[in-house]
Coordinates of C-alpha atoms in Angstrom, one line a residue:
M1344 CA 3.1 24.3 25.9
T1345 CA 2.3 26.5 22.9
A1346 CA -0.8 26.1 20.5
N1347 CA 1.3 25.0 17.6
F1348 CA 3.2 22.0 19.7
S1349 CA -0.3 20.9 20.8
D1350 CA -1.4 20.8 17.4
V1351 CA 1.5 18.6 16.2
L1352 CA 1.7 16.8 19.3
L1353 CA -1.8 15.6 19.9
D1354 CA -3.7 15.8 16.4
Q1355 CA -4.8 12.2 16.3
K1356 CA -6.2 12.9 12.8
D1357 CA -3.0 13.8 11.2
N1358 CA -2.3 11.1 8.9
S1359 CA 1.5 12.6 7.9
S1360 CA 4.1 10.0 7.6
I1361 CA 6.3 9.5 10.9
D1362 CA 9.2 11.3 9.1
A1363 CA 7.1 14.3 8.1
K1364 CA 6.2 14.8 11.7
L1365 CA 9.5 14.4 13.1
T1366 CA 10.6 17.1 10.7
N1367 CA 7.7 19.2 11.6
L1368 CA 8.5 18.8 15.2
L1369 CA 12.2 19.9 14.8
G1370 CA 11.2 22.8 13.1
L1371 CA 9.0 23.9 15.8
V1372 CA 12.0 23.1 18.4
R1373 CA 14.3 24.8 16.2
K1374 CA 12.2 28.3 16.4
H1375 CA 11.3 27.7 19.6
L1376 CA 15.0 28.0 21.3
N1377 CA 16.0 30.2 18.2
M1378 CA 18.5 28.0 16.7
D1379 CA 19.8 27.7 13.1
V1380 CA 19.8 23.9 12.9
A1381 CA 17.8 20.8 14.6
F1382 CA 18.6 17.3 13.7
I1383 CA 17.9 13.7 14.9
S1384 CA 20.7 11.6 14.4
E1385 CA 21.3 7.7 14.7
F1386 CA 24.2 6.0 15.9
I1387 CA 25.3 3.1 13.5
N1388 CA 28.5 1.2 13.8
D1389 CA 30.9 3.8 14.2
E1390 CA 28.9 7.0 12.5
R1391 CA 26.9 9.6 13.5
V1392 CA 24.0 9.4 10.8
F1393 CA 21.6 12.6 10.3
K1394 CA 18.2 10.8 10.1
V1395 CA 15.5 14.0 10.3
V1396 CA 17.1 17.3 9.7
D1397 CA 15.4 20.7 9.8
N1398 CA 18.2 23.1 8.4
P1399 CA 17.2 26.5 6.6
S1400 CA 21.0 27.6 7.3
A1401 CA 23.6 28.4 4.8
N1402 CA 25.6 25.5 5.7
K1403 CA 24.0 22.5 4.2
T1404 CA 26.6 19.9 5.7
V1405 CA 24.0 19.1 8.1
K1406 CA 21.5 16.9 5.7
V1407 CA 19.6 13.7 5.7
G1408 CA 21.7 10.7 4.9
N1409 CA 25.0 12.7 5.8
S1410 CA 27.6 11.2 8.3
D1411 CA 30.4 11.7 10.1
P1412 CA 32.7 9.6 12.5
I1413 CA 30.9 9.1 15.7
N1414 CA 34.1 9.7 18.0
E1415 CA 34.2 13.4 16.2
T1416 CA 31.0 14.6 17.5
Y1417 CA 29.3 16.8 20.2
C1418 CA 26.5 14.0 20.3
H1419 CA 29.0 11.0 21.4
K1420 CA 30.5 12.9 23.9
I1421 CA 27.2 14.2 25.2
T1422 CA 26.0 10.4 25.6
E1423 CA 29.2 9.5 27.2
K1424 CA 29.0 12.4 29.6
Q1425 CA 32.0 13.7 28.6
L1426 CA 30.3 16.9 27.4
S1427 CA 27.7 19.2 28.8
P1428 CA 24.4 18.9 27.0
I1429 CA 24.3 22.7 27.0
I1430 CA 27.0 24.5 25.4
T1431 CA 26.6 28.2 25.4
N1432 CA 30.1 29.0 23.7
S1433 CA 31.8 26.4 21.5
K1434 CA 34.7 28.5 21.0
I1435 CA 35.6 28.9 24.3
N1436 CA 34.6 25.8 25.9
P1437 CA 37.9 23.4 26.4
I1438 CA 36.7 20.4 24.7
T1439 CA 34.3 21.8 21.7
Q1440 CA 37.1 24.4 20.7
I1441 CA 39.4 22.2 19.6
M1442 CA 37.2 19.6 17.9
P1443 CA 36.9 20.0 13.7
V1444 CA 33.1 19.7 13.7
T1445 CA 32.9 23.1 15.4
D1446 CA 34.3 24.9 12.7
K1447 CA 32.8 22.6 10.1
L1448 CA 29.4 22.7 11.2
N1449 CA 29.9 26.6 12.3
I1450 CA 28.7 25.8 15.4
G1451 CA 28.7 28.6 18.6
A1452 CA 26.2 27.3 20.7
Y1453 CA 24.8 23.8 21.1
I1454 CA 22.0 21.9 23.2
G1455 CA 21.5 18.1 22.6
V1456 CA 20.0 15.0 24.3
P1457 CA 20.2 11.5 24.1
I1458 CA 17.5 9.2 22.5
N1459 CA 17.1 6.1 24.3
L1460 CA 14.7 3.4 23.5
S1461 CA 12.2 1.4 25.6
N1462 CA 14.4 -1.6 25.2
G1463 CA 17.3 0.6 26.7
K1464 CA 19.2 0.9 23.5
L1465 CA 20.9 4.2 22.5
Y1466 CA 19.5 5.2 19.0
G1467 CA 21.1 8.6 18.7
T1468 CA 20.7 12.2 19.9
F1469 CA 18.0 15.0 19.6
C1470 CA 20.5 18.3 19.0
C1471 CA 19.9 21.9 17.9
Y1472 CA 22.6 24.5 17.4
K1473 CA 23.1 27.9 16.2
S1474 CA 26.3 29.7 14.6
H1475 CA 26.9 32.1 17.4
H1476 CA 27.2 31.9 21.1
D1477 CA 24.2 32.0 23.1
E1478 CA 24.6 32.6 27.2
S1479 CA 20.5 32.4 27.8
L1480 CA 20.5 28.6 26.8
N1481 CA 19.5 27.0 30.4
E1482 CA 18.1 24.2 32.2
R1483 CA 14.5 25.1 31.3
D1484 CA 15.5 24.8 27.8
L1485 CA 17.1 21.6 28.4
S1486 CA 14.4 20.2 30.3
F1487 CA 12.0 21.5 27.2
L1488 CA 14.0 19.6 24.5
N1489 CA 14.0 16.3 26.9
M1490 CA 10.2 16.6 26.7
I1491 CA 10.2 16.8 23.2
S1492 CA 12.8 14.2 22.5
E1493 CA 10.6 11.7 24.7
I1494 CA 7.6 12.2 22.5
A1495 CA 10.0 11.9 19.1
T1496 CA 11.6 8.5 20.5
G1497 CA 7.8 7.3 20.5
L1498 CA 7.6 8.2 16.7
I1499 CA 10.8 6.8 16.4
E1500 CA 10.2 3.6 17.6
K1501 CA 7.0 3.6 15.6
N1502 CA 8.9 3.9 12.9
L1503 CA 11.5 0.9 13.9
H1504 CA 8.6 -1.2 14.4
N1505 CA 7.1 -0.6 11.0
T1506 CA 10.6 -0.8 9.3
A1507 CA 10.8 -4.1 10.6
L1508 CA 7.1 -5.3 9.8
H1509 CA 8.0 -4.1 6.3
C1510 CA 11.1 -6.2 6.2
Q1511 CA 9.4 -9.2 7.4
T1512 CA 6.3 -8.6 5.0
K1513 CA 8.7 -8.4 2.6
L1514 CA 10.8 -11.7 3.1
A1515 CA 7.4 -13.5 3.4
I1516 CA 6.3 -12.2 -0.2
D1517 CA 9.7 -13.1 -1.2
E1518 CA 9.6 -16.4 -0.4
V1519 CA 6.0 -17.0 -1.7
I1520 CA 7.6 -15.8 -5.0
A1521 CA 10.3 -17.9 -5.0
S1522 CA 8.8 -21.1 -4.2
N1523 CA 5.6 -20.1 -5.9
S1524 CA 3.3 -20.6 -3.3
I1525 CA 0.3 -19.5 -5.1
S1526 CA -2.6 -21.8 -5.5
I1527 CA -5.5 -20.8 -8.2
Y1528 CA -9.0 -21.9 -7.5
F1529 CA -11.5 -21.5 -10.3
Q1530 CA -15.1 -20.0 -9.6
P1531 CA -17.7 -21.4 -12.3
I1532 CA -19.7 -18.7 -14.1
F1533 CA -22.7 -20.4 -16.0
N1534 CA -24.8 -19.3 -18.7
L1535 CA -28.4 -18.4 -18.2
F1536 CA -29.4 -19.1 -21.7
S1537 CA -27.9 -22.3 -22.2
N1538 CA -27.5 -23.2 -18.5
E1539 CA -24.1 -24.4 -19.3
I1540 CA -20.5 -23.2 -18.0
A1541 CA -19.2 -20.0 -19.9
G1542 CA -16.0 -19.3 -17.8
F1543 CA -14.3 -19.6 -14.6
E1544 CA -12.8 -16.7 -12.4
S1545 CA -9.2 -17.4 -11.6
L1546 CA -8.9 -16.7 -7.7
S1547 CA -5.6 -16.7 -5.9
R1548 CA -5.0 -18.3 -2.8
F1549 CA -2.3 -18.5 -0.1
F1550 CA -2.0 -21.6 2.2
T1551 CA 1.1 -20.4 4.3
K1552 CA 1.0 -19.7 7.9
P1553 CA 0.2 -17.8 9.4
Y1554 CA -2.8 -17.6 7.0
K1555 CA -3.7 -14.1 5.7
T1556 CA -6.7 -13.6 2.9
P1557 CA -5.6 -13.3 -0.7
D1558 CA -6.4 -9.3 -0.6
L1559 CA -3.9 -8.8 2.6
W1560 CA -1.4 -10.5 0.4
F1561 CA -1.9 -8.3 -2.5
K1562 CA -2.0 -5.4 -0.4
E1563 CA 1.1 -5.6 1.4
A1564 CA 3.0 -6.8 -1.7
T1565 CA 1.7 -3.6 -3.3
D1566 CA 3.4 -1.6 0.1
V1567 CA 6.7 -3.1 -0.1
G1568 CA 7.3 -3.1 -3.8
L1569 CA 6.3 -6.3 -5.1
G1570 CA 2.9 -5.8 -6.1
E1571 CA 3.4 -6.4 -9.7
S1572 CA 5.7 -9.7 -9.1
L1573 CA 2.9 -11.3 -7.1
E1574 CA 0.2 -10.3 -9.5
M1575 CA 2.1 -11.5 -12.6
L1576 CA 3.2 -14.6 -10.8
A1577 CA -0.9 -15.5 -10.2
I1578 CA -1.5 -14.6 -13.8
K1579 CA 0.9 -17.2 -14.8
N1580 CA -0.3 -19.9 -12.6
S1581 CA -3.7 -19.0 -13.8
L1582 CA -2.4 -19.6 -17.6
A1583 CA -0.8 -22.9 -16.6
Y1584 CA -4.3 -24.6 -16.6
I1585 CA -6.4 -22.9 -19.6
A1586 CA -5.6 -25.8 -21.6
Q1587 CA -7.2 -28.0 -19.4
F1588 CA -10.5 -26.4 -20.1
N1589 CA -12.9 -26.6 -22.9
D1590 CA -12.0 -24.6 -25.9
T1591 CA -15.1 -22.6 -25.6
T1592 CA -14.4 -21.6 -21.7
Y1593 CA -12.7 -18.7 -21.0
I1594 CA -10.8 -17.5 -18.1
A1595 CA -11.0 -14.6 -16.0
I1596 CA -8.1 -12.8 -14.5
N1597 CA -7.6 -9.9 -12.2
C1598 CA -4.9 -7.3 -12.8
S1599 CA -4.2 -3.8 -11.2
P1600 CA -4.2 -0.8 -13.6
S1601 CA -0.8 0.4 -12.3
H1602 CA 0.5 -3.4 -14.1
I1603 CA -1.3 -2.7 -17.3
L1604 CA 0.2 0.6 -17.8
S1605 CA 4.0 -0.3 -16.9
G1606 CA 3.3 -3.0 -19.8
A1607 CA 3.9 -6.1 -17.3
L1608 CA 0.6 -7.7 -17.9
E1609 CA 1.1 -7.7 -21.9
Y1610 CA 4.6 -9.0 -21.4
T1611 CA 2.9 -11.9 -19.4
L1612 CA 0.2 -12.6 -21.8
Q1613 CA 2.9 -13.0 -24.5
G1614 CA 2.1 -16.5 -26.2
A1615 CA -1.1 -16.8 -24.3
D1616 CA -4.5 -17.0 -26.4
C1617 CA -6.0 -13.9 -25.4
S1618 CA -9.2 -14.7 -27.1
R1619 CA -10.0 -17.1 -24.0
L1620 CA -9.4 -14.5 -21.6
V1621 CA -11.4 -11.5 -19.6
L1622 CA -9.6 -9.3 -18.0
E1623 CA -11.4 -7.8 -14.8
I1624 CA -10.4 -4.3 -13.4
T1625 CA -12.3 -3.6 -10.4
E1626 CA -14.5 -0.6 -9.7
H1627 CA -12.6 0.3 -6.9
S1628 CA -9.4 0.5 -9.3
P1629 CA -8.3 4.5 -9.8
I1630 CA -7.2 5.4 -13.3
S1631 CA -6.1 9.0 -13.9
D1632 CA -5.9 8.9 -17.6
Y1633 CA -8.1 6.5 -19.6
T1634 CA -6.4 7.6 -22.7
V1635 CA -3.2 6.2 -21.5
M1636 CA -4.7 3.3 -20.1
R1637 CA -7.0 2.4 -23.6
A1638 CA -3.5 2.6 -25.5
A1639 CA -1.9 0.3 -22.9
L1640 CA -4.7 -2.3 -23.5
A1641 CA -5.1 -1.9 -27.1
P1642 CA -2.0 -4.7 -28.3
L1643 CA -3.9 -7.1 -26.2
R1644 CA -7.5 -6.1 -27.2
K1645 CA -6.2 -6.7 -30.8
K1646 CA -5.6 -10.1 -29.8
G1647 CA -9.0 -10.9 -28.6
L1648 CA -8.6 -10.1 -24.9
R1649 CA -12.1 -9.0 -23.6
L1650 CA -12.4 -6.5 -20.4
A1651 CA -14.8 -6.7 -17.9
I1652 CA -15.7 -4.0 -15.2
D1653 CA -15.8 -5.9 -11.9
D1654 CA -17.8 -4.6 -8.6
V1655 CA -20.4 -2.5 -10.8
G1656 CA -23.0 -1.3 -8.5
A1657 CA -20.8 -0.6 -5.5
G1658 CA -20.0 3.0 -6.3
F1659 CA -19.9 5.4 -9.2
S1660 CA -16.4 5.0 -10.7
S1661 CA -17.3 1.8 -12.4
F1662 CA -19.6 3.9 -15.1
Q1663 CA -16.4 6.0 -16.1
H1664 CA -14.4 2.6 -16.6
I1665 CA -17.5 0.9 -18.6
L1666 CA -17.7 4.2 -20.7
E1667 CA -14.0 5.2 -21.0
L1668 CA -12.8 1.5 -21.5
E1669 CA -15.4 0.3 -23.7
A1670 CA -15.9 -2.8 -21.7
D1671 CA -17.1 -6.1 -23.0
I1672 CA -18.6 -7.5 -19.7
I1673 CA -20.4 -5.7 -17.0
K1674 CA -20.4 -7.4 -13.3
L1675 CA -22.8 -7.0 -10.9
D1676 CA -21.3 -6.4 -7.3
I1677 CA -22.9 -8.7 -4.6
S1678 CA -23.9 -5.8 -2.8
L1679 CA -26.9 -5.4 -5.6
T1680 CA -27.7 -9.1 -6.1
Q1681 CA -27.8 -10.2 -2.5
N1682 CA -31.6 -10.3 -1.6
I1683 CA -32.5 -8.6 -5.2
N1684 CA -35.5 -10.9 -5.2
K1685 CA -36.7 -9.2 -2.1
D1686 CA -35.6 -5.7 -2.7
N1687 CA -37.2 -3.8 -5.3
R1688 CA -35.0 -0.8 -5.6
K1689 CA -32.2 -3.3 -6.3
F1690 CA -34.2 -5.1 -8.5
L1691 CA -35.0 -1.9 -10.5
L1692 CA -31.3 -0.9 -10.8
A1693 CA -30.2 -3.9 -11.8
K1694 CA -32.9 -4.0 -14.6
A1695 CA -31.6 -0.3 -15.6
L1696 CA -28.0 -1.3 -15.6
C1697 CA -28.8 -4.9 -17.9
G1698 CA -30.9 -2.2 -20.4
F1699 CA -28.0 0.3 -20.2
A1700 CA -25.5 -3.0 -21.0
K1701 CA -27.5 -4.5 -24.0
A1702 CA -27.9 -0.9 -25.5
I1703 CA -23.8 -0.5 -25.6
D1704 CA -23.6 -4.1 -26.2
C1705 CA -22.3 -5.6 -23.1
S1706 CA -23.0 -8.8 -21.5
I1707 CA -23.8 -9.0 -17.9
V1708 CA -22.5 -11.1 -15.0
A1709 CA -24.3 -11.3 -12.2
E1710 CA -21.9 -12.1 -8.7
G1711 CA -22.5 -13.1 -5.5
I1712 CA -25.5 -15.7 -6.0
E1713 CA -26.4 -17.1 -2.8
T1714 CA -29.6 -18.4 -3.4
Q1715 CA -32.3 -20.0 -5.6
A1716 CA -34.8 -16.7 -5.3
E1717 CA -32.0 -14.5 -6.4
L1718 CA -31.1 -16.8 -9.2
N1719 CA -34.6 -16.9 -10.3
A1720 CA -34.9 -12.7 -10.3
L1721 CA -31.7 -12.8 -12.5
R1722 CA -33.5 -14.7 -15.0
K1723 CA -36.3 -12.6 -15.0
L1724 CA -33.9 -9.9 -15.9
N1725 CA -32.7 -11.8 -18.5
V1726 CA -28.8 -11.6 -17.1
D1727 CA -26.3 -13.5 -19.3
N1728 CA -23.9 -15.3 -16.9
V1729 CA -24.2 -15.7 -13.0
Q1730 CA -21.7 -16.7 -10.3
G1731 CA -22.1 -17.5 -6.9
Y1732 CA -21.7 -19.8 -4.2
F1733 CA -24.9 -20.8 -4.7
I1734 CA -23.9 -22.0 -8.3
G1735 CA -20.5 -23.3 -7.6
R1736 CA -17.7 -22.5 -4.9
P1737 CA -14.1 -21.5 -5.9
A1738 CA -12.2 -24.9 -6.5
P1739 CA -8.9 -26.2 -7.4
I1740 CA -8.3 -27.3 -10.9
E1741 CA -9.4 -30.8 -10.2
D1742 CA -12.8 -29.8 -8.8
A1743 CA -13.2 -27.1 -11.1
L1744 CA -13.2 -29.5 -14.3
S1745 CA -16.2 -31.2 -13.3
Y1746 CA -18.3 -27.9 -13.4
Q1747 CA -18.0 -28.4 -17.4
S1748 CA -20.0 -31.4 -17.7
M1749 CA -22.7 -29.7 -15.2
T1750 CA -26.1 -27.7 -16.0
L1751 CA -27.8 -25.4 -13.6
S1752 CA -31.4 -26.8 -13.2
T1753 CA -34.0 -24.2 -14.5

């Protein structure tokens, strides 16, 4: 096997899509066998459909998505053993010389093998051809093509598996959206100066089976093109509860930058009291054009929407988010607040961030508070607001409302 084939087939670090790998594989096979066209076809009902193609020839009939009646193809006759897998001269072969496809595709010589899946099902064929006859094609070439076809079959089966998973995932998320199966929990955020409730972060919960964490639901929704629908439904469900909270209490919602840019968030917040909402954008959310993002947020900011940058301290992007988006709130990540009472470096970094926040007129929310000692350390830093399991766990609306009458112990 040549070095090029080894590179394609054995590179474990290659993150290319399966279709890209198959296309690259076709190109290497076509060149190795000195052919004009190489393709992988799938038999769908009564048609031969071109699924992956490498075709630099002038005849572009063979391209991805094109199809023809299966009974009129070499592919079908090869799989039915009516035709030899090696055809050195299609113009004199008694079967191929009278087939319309010979002239249609300008086939002179042809070599092809069936693609049989591990479950025994015939998928289609792996084939190559050129415009003129080639008496040099032999059993060694056929063995080579069979070997490469087996590797391609593995990739095809992986693709089929991924497609099936994609369909299952899409159906599951469609069902969640159709049945509105997103429960909203609220985690309290307390002010350290008044020791009273300042607001709540709204968090989505999915109680479907099999259980998956919320971040996985939203990731999978994005992967199948339903991310915007799922996120907007979660926000709508959060807004439905806002009237039950005190007028002085805000609700923090989460939204991906892409759904802000698409206008989906502005549409969803029509009629909402934006002065009681805080939009959280995570440090991990990439923003390629801050000018465009500011323009998309402007109508909502005019209505009183405040902006929080989440996960600050977890990386570097958050600082650019803070400056470019003119944030109102900086949320210190749990990676910074955890054991802040024991780690002087964390304490000093948080102190610097608090000073930075005050200088640019931002308030601070420290997340992930799990001990009294951590809370005491944050009081020393004059942090504005705190949230975490020590202060209050996320809870359904019935339980969350009780936090409004609570005060933090000093």
